[in-house]
Amino acid sequence: MTKQLDTTPRQDGFRMPGEHEPHAGVWMAWPERTDNWRYGGKPAQSTFVDVAKAIAKTTPVTMVVSAGQFENARTLLPSNIQLLEMSTDDSWMRDIGPTYVVNGEGERRGVDWHFNAWGGLVDGLYFPWDKDDAVARKVCETLGDNSYRAPIVLEGGSIHVDGEGTLYTTEECLLHPSRNPDLNREAIEDVLKDYLSVEKVIWIPQGLYNDETNGHVDNLIHVIRPGEVALTWCEDPVDPQYAISRQALDVLETQTDAKGRQIKVRKLPMPGPLFITEDEAGGVDASEGMERVAGERLAGSYANYLISNQHIIYPLLDEKHDDAVAQLLAQWYPGYEVTGVDAREILLGGGNIHCITQQIPAV
C-alpha cells in the first residue's frame, strides 16, 4: 500500500540521483493534443515511437496513453514497450512525472510537484491541467513507491542535479511570477534542499531564447557528470542566444559546485536558428496559450538529450551540426552508446527528448 508521506526526503535520508546513475526504467506519455501536435498528433506519435525504441535498447520503457488512443499506440509501438492507460492533458513526462529520490538502503520514493501547465492563469500553455497534475502520484502508485507532495509549483525540466549535492536551475523559470510568486529565492532554495537533498543551487539567469517554458534549464545545459556541464553555445553576436549563453558561461565558470569543484563547461553548438514553416503551422488547431504560427522561432537545443544506462539518446535537429554533436557526445561520454533520433516533431510541440522522458532510478 503506497502512501503520500508528510515528512521530507532530506529528513528521511533520500537524495535525487544524477541522470548518469543507473535507471530501472524510463516513462513517457503519448502525444495527441491537436492544439499542440500537428495533424492530430500523427507525426509526433511516430517520433515518440522512435524515441521509445531507441531508449529501449538499454532501458525498459513504459508509455502512458489515453483510453481513446490505446489501440493506436499498441499498434505503433513494439511489444517490448509497456503500455499503460492513464489520463493526461499533454505528453511532457519530464514535467508531469515524479522526480525520484533514493537512499543508501536500496529504496526509492517519488517527489510529486504541483504542476500548472508552465504558468497557470498568468501565462500557462493550456487549461485545465488537473490530469497532468495527477500523473506523478499515479506513476508512484503504479510502481508501488511512496511519494511526497512538495509544496511548490515546479516542472522536472526546470532542474538538473549532479547527484552529489549540486542543483542547476534558471532564475527566469523558478523565480517567474507565474510559478511561486509568494516565495523568494531563499525560500525556493530551502524547498529544493528539503525535497532533493541538495546543498547548493546554481542559478543561471536565463534559459534558451524563446523557450515557452519560461527558460527550462534542461533546454540550455545538461550535467555530463559531477563537476562537468554541457552548455548550448551560440557564435552569432546578433542572435539573442549569444548573450544568454555567455551570461550562463560566466555563472558556471565563476562558481564552484557543492563539493567545491570548479565547473568544467563543454560547449554544444546551437542548431539553426530554426523556425516553424507554413506547412507545420497549418496542421495545428488554434489555441490561446501556444504560439504555433509560421515564422515563430523554435527553442531548439542539443542539450535536451537523455542519459540512460550508458546510452545517450539525442535529438537530430540540424544536419549542419548533427554529426559534430554525436562526436562531441561520444568524447564526453567514453564507452557510452550514442543514438540520434530525428526530433523536429517534438521540437514543434515545444520541447525535446529530455522533456518527454522521465527516468526511474534503479535501486
Coordinates of C-alpha atoms in Angstrom, one line a residue, residues 4-298:
Q4 CA 1.9 10.2 0.5
L5 CA 4.3 11.0 3.3
D6 CA 4.2 14.1 5.4
T7 CA 8.0 14.2 6.1
T8 CA 10.6 15.4 3.6
P9 CA 13.2 13.4 1.6
R10 CA 16.0 15.2 3.5
Q11 CA 14.6 14.2 6.9
D12 CA 14.3 10.6 5.7
G13 CA 17.8 10.4 4.2
F14 CA 16.8 10.4 0.5
R15 CA 18.5 12.3 -2.4
M16 CA 17.9 12.9 -6.1
P17 CA 20.4 10.9 -8.1
G18 CA 22.1 12.2 -11.2
E19 CA 20.8 11.2 -14.6
H20 CA 24.0 9.3 -15.3
E21 CA 23.3 6.9 -12.4
P22 CA 21.5 3.6 -13.2
H23 CA 17.9 3.5 -14.4
A24 CA 15.3 0.8 -13.8
G25 CA 13.0 2.3 -16.5
V26 CA 12.0 5.4 -18.4
W27 CA 8.4 6.7 -18.6
M28 CA 6.8 8.6 -21.5
A29 CA 3.3 9.9 -22.4
W30 CA 1.6 9.5 -25.7
P31 CA 1.0 12.8 -27.7
E32 CA -2.5 13.5 -29.1
R33 CA -3.3 17.1 -28.2
T34 CA -4.4 18.7 -31.5
D35 CA -3.7 22.4 -30.5
N36 CA 0.0 21.4 -29.9
W37 CA 0.8 18.4 -32.2
R38 CA 0.1 18.9 -35.9
Y39 CA -2.2 16.7 -37.9
G40 CA -3.9 15.1 -34.9
G41 CA -0.6 14.2 -33.4
K42 CA 0.3 11.6 -36.1
P43 CA 3.8 12.9 -37.0
A44 CA 4.6 13.3 -33.3
Q45 CA 3.4 9.8 -32.4
S46 CA 5.8 8.4 -35.0
T47 CA 8.7 10.3 -33.4
F48 CA 7.7 9.3 -29.9
V49 CA 7.8 5.7 -31.1
D50 CA 11.3 6.2 -32.5
V51 CA 12.5 7.7 -29.2
A52 CA 10.9 4.9 -27.2
K53 CA 12.6 2.3 -29.4
A54 CA 16.0 4.0 -29.0
I55 CA 15.7 4.1 -25.2
A56 CA 14.5 0.5 -25.0
K57 CA 17.9 -0.7 -26.4
T58 CA 19.3 -0.2 -22.9
T59 CA 16.3 0.6 -20.6
P60 CA 12.7 -0.7 -20.2
V61 CA 10.2 1.9 -21.4
T62 CA 6.6 2.5 -20.1
M63 CA 4.3 4.7 -22.3
V64 CA 1.1 6.0 -20.7
V65 CA -1.7 6.6 -23.1
S66 CA -5.4 7.7 -23.0
A67 CA -8.1 5.1 -23.5
G68 CA -9.0 6.6 -26.9
Q69 CA -5.5 6.2 -28.2
F70 CA -4.7 2.8 -26.6
E71 CA -5.2 0.6 -29.7
N72 CA -3.4 3.1 -32.0
A73 CA -0.4 3.3 -29.6
R74 CA -0.3 -0.5 -29.1
T75 CA -0.3 -1.0 -32.9
L76 CA 2.5 1.5 -33.5
L77 CA 4.7 0.5 -30.5
P78 CA 6.8 -2.7 -30.4
S79 CA 5.8 -5.3 -27.9
N80 CA 8.7 -4.6 -25.6
I81 CA 7.4 -1.2 -24.8
Q82 CA 4.9 -1.4 -21.8
L83 CA 1.7 0.4 -22.5
L84 CA -0.5 1.7 -19.6
E85 CA -3.8 3.5 -19.8
M86 CA -3.6 6.9 -17.9
S87 CA -5.3 10.3 -18.5
T88 CA -3.0 13.2 -19.2
D89 CA -3.5 16.7 -20.6
D90 CA -0.4 16.5 -22.8
S91 CA 2.7 14.4 -23.1
W92 CA 5.7 16.1 -21.2
M93 CA 6.6 13.3 -18.8
R94 CA 9.7 15.2 -17.5
D95 CA 7.4 17.9 -16.2
I96 CA 4.4 16.0 -15.0
G97 CA 6.0 12.8 -13.8
P98 CA 7.6 12.3 -10.4
T99 CA 11.1 13.3 -9.6
Y100 CA 12.7 10.3 -7.9
V101 CA 14.8 10.3 -4.8
V102 CA 16.8 7.3 -3.4
N103 CA 18.6 6.4 -0.2
G104 CA 21.6 4.2 0.6
E105 CA 19.4 1.2 1.6
G106 CA 18.1 0.5 -1.9
E107 CA 14.8 2.3 -1.5
R108 CA 13.3 4.9 -3.8
R109 CA 10.4 7.4 -3.5
G110 CA 8.8 9.9 -5.8
V111 CA 8.5 13.7 -5.3
D112 CA 5.2 15.0 -6.7
W113 CA 5.4 18.7 -7.5
H114 CA 2.4 20.9 -8.2
F115 CA 2.0 21.4 -11.9
N116 CA 0.3 24.4 -13.5
A117 CA 1.0 24.0 -17.3
W118 CA 4.1 26.3 -17.2
G119 CA 2.4 29.3 -15.7
G120 CA -1.1 28.7 -14.5
L121 CA -3.5 31.5 -15.3
V122 CA -0.7 34.0 -15.7
D123 CA 0.9 32.6 -18.8
G124 CA 0.2 28.8 -18.8
L125 CA 0.0 27.0 -22.1
Y126 CA -3.4 25.3 -21.5
F127 CA -6.2 24.9 -19.1
P128 CA -7.2 22.7 -17.4
W129 CA -4.1 20.8 -16.3
D130 CA -5.6 18.7 -13.5
K131 CA -5.0 15.3 -15.3
D132 CA -1.3 16.2 -15.7
D133 CA -1.0 17.2 -12.1
A134 CA -2.3 13.8 -11.0
V135 CA 0.3 11.8 -13.1
A136 CA 3.2 11.8 -10.7
R137 CA 1.2 10.2 -7.9
K138 CA -0.2 7.7 -10.3
V139 CA 3.2 6.7 -11.5
C140 CA 4.4 6.2 -7.9
E141 CA 1.4 4.2 -7.0
T142 CA 1.8 2.0 -10.2
L143 CA 5.4 1.3 -9.2
G144 CA 4.5 0.7 -5.6
D145 CA 6.6 3.6 -4.4
N146 CA 5.7 6.1 -1.6
S147 CA 5.7 9.7 -2.5
Y148 CA 6.0 13.3 -1.1
R149 CA 3.7 16.1 -2.3
A150 CA 6.1 19.0 -2.5
P151 CA 4.7 22.5 -1.5
I152 CA 5.7 24.4 -4.7
V153 CA 4.9 24.5 -8.4
L154 CA 7.9 23.0 -10.3
E155 CA 8.5 21.1 -13.5
G156 CA 11.1 18.4 -13.8
G157 CA 12.7 20.2 -16.8
S158 CA 13.5 23.2 -14.7
I159 CA 16.1 21.5 -12.6
H160 CA 19.3 19.4 -13.2
V161 CA 21.3 17.7 -10.4
D162 CA 24.7 16.1 -10.3
G163 CA 23.7 13.5 -7.6
E164 CA 26.4 14.9 -5.3
G165 CA 24.6 17.9 -3.8
T166 CA 24.5 20.4 -6.7
L167 CA 21.4 21.6 -8.4
Y168 CA 21.3 23.8 -11.6
T169 CA 18.3 26.0 -12.5
T170 CA 17.3 29.3 -14.1
E171 CA 16.1 32.4 -12.4
E172 CA 13.9 33.0 -15.4
C173 CA 11.8 29.9 -14.6
L174 CA 11.9 29.3 -10.8
L175 CA 11.6 33.0 -9.9
H176 CA 8.9 33.6 -12.6
P177 CA 5.8 35.3 -11.2
S178 CA 3.7 32.5 -12.7
R179 CA 5.2 29.8 -10.5
N180 CA 5.5 30.6 -6.8
P181 CA 5.0 34.4 -6.6
D182 CA 4.8 34.3 -2.8
L183 CA 8.3 32.8 -2.4
N184 CA 11.7 34.5 -2.8
R185 CA 14.9 32.8 -4.0
E186 CA 15.9 31.7 -0.5
A187 CA 12.5 30.1 0.3
I188 CA 12.6 28.2 -3.0
E189 CA 16.1 27.1 -2.3
D190 CA 15.0 25.8 1.1
V191 CA 12.3 23.7 -0.6
L192 CA 14.8 22.3 -3.2
K193 CA 17.2 21.4 -0.4
D194 CA 14.4 19.7 1.7
Y195 CA 12.9 17.7 -1.2
L196 CA 16.0 16.8 -3.2
S197 CA 18.7 16.9 -0.5
V198 CA 20.9 19.2 -2.5
E199 CA 23.4 21.5 -0.7
K200 CA 24.0 24.2 -3.4
V201 CA 21.8 25.8 -6.0
I202 CA 23.5 27.4 -9.0
W203 CA 21.2 30.0 -10.6
I204 CA 21.7 30.6 -14.3
P205 CA 19.9 33.9 -15.2
Q206 CA 18.1 32.8 -18.4
G207 CA 17.2 29.7 -20.3
L208 CA 17.2 29.2 -24.1
Y209 CA 15.8 32.1 -26.2
N210 CA 12.1 32.0 -26.9
D211 CA 11.5 28.9 -24.7
E212 CA 7.8 28.9 -23.8
T213 CA 8.5 27.0 -20.5
N214 CA 10.0 30.3 -19.2
G215 CA 13.5 29.0 -19.7
H216 CA 13.8 25.5 -18.5
V217 CA 17.4 24.6 -17.6
D218 CA 17.3 21.3 -19.4
N219 CA 16.9 23.1 -22.8
L220 CA 20.1 25.1 -22.1
I221 CA 22.5 22.8 -20.3
H222 CA 23.0 19.2 -19.3
V223 CA 25.0 17.8 -16.5
I224 CA 27.6 15.4 -18.0
R225 CA 28.9 14.2 -14.7
P226 CA 29.6 15.9 -11.3
G227 CA 31.7 19.0 -12.0
E228 CA 31.1 18.9 -15.7
V229 CA 28.3 20.6 -17.7
A230 CA 27.4 20.9 -21.4
L231 CA 26.1 24.3 -22.4
T232 CA 24.3 25.4 -25.6
W233 CA 26.6 27.8 -27.4
C234 CA 25.9 30.4 -30.0
E235 CA 28.6 32.1 -32.1
D236 CA 26.5 34.7 -33.8
P237 CA 26.7 38.1 -32.0
V238 CA 23.4 39.3 -33.4
D239 CA 21.5 36.2 -32.2
P240 CA 19.7 36.8 -28.8
Q241 CA 21.1 33.5 -27.6
Y242 CA 24.7 34.8 -27.9
A243 CA 24.4 37.0 -24.8
I244 CA 22.3 34.4 -22.9
S245 CA 24.9 31.6 -23.4
R246 CA 27.8 33.9 -22.4
Q247 CA 26.0 35.0 -19.2
A248 CA 25.4 31.3 -18.4
L249 CA 29.1 30.5 -19.0
D250 CA 30.1 33.3 -16.7
V251 CA 27.9 32.0 -13.9
L252 CA 29.1 28.4 -14.4
E253 CA 32.8 29.2 -14.6
T254 CA 32.9 31.6 -11.6
Q255 CA 31.1 29.4 -9.1
T256 CA 32.1 26.1 -7.5
D257 CA 29.7 23.2 -7.1
A258 CA 28.6 21.6 -3.8
K259 CA 31.9 19.7 -3.5
G260 CA 34.0 22.8 -4.1
R261 CA 34.9 21.8 -7.7
Q262 CA 35.5 24.3 -10.4
I263 CA 32.8 23.5 -13.0
K264 CA 34.1 22.4 -16.4
V265 CA 31.9 23.7 -19.2
R266 CA 31.7 21.9 -22.6
K267 CA 30.2 23.9 -25.4
L268 CA 27.4 22.3 -27.5
P269 CA 26.7 24.1 -30.9
M270 CA 23.2 25.5 -31.2
P271 CA 21.1 24.2 -34.1
G272 CA 19.6 26.6 -36.6
P273 CA 18.2 29.1 -35.7
L274 CA 15.1 27.0 -36.6
F275 CA 11.6 28.4 -37.4
I276 CA 8.1 26.9 -37.8
T277 CA 7.2 26.5 -41.5
E278 CA 3.9 27.4 -43.1
D279 CA 3.0 23.7 -43.6
E280 CA 3.9 22.9 -40.0
A281 CA 1.8 25.7 -38.6
G282 CA -1.1 24.8 -40.8
G283 CA -1.6 21.4 -39.2
V284 CA -2.2 22.7 -35.6
D285 CA -5.5 23.7 -34.1
A286 CA -5.6 27.3 -32.8
S287 CA -5.3 27.8 -29.1
E288 CA -4.9 30.7 -26.7
G289 CA -1.7 29.5 -24.9
M290 CA 0.6 28.2 -27.5
E291 CA 2.3 30.1 -30.4
R292 CA 2.2 27.7 -33.3
V293 CA 2.4 30.2 -36.2
A294 CA 4.6 30.2 -39.3
G295 CA 7.9 32.0 -38.6
E296 CA 7.9 31.5 -34.9
R297 CA 11.4 30.7 -33.7
L298 CA 11.7 27.2 -32.2

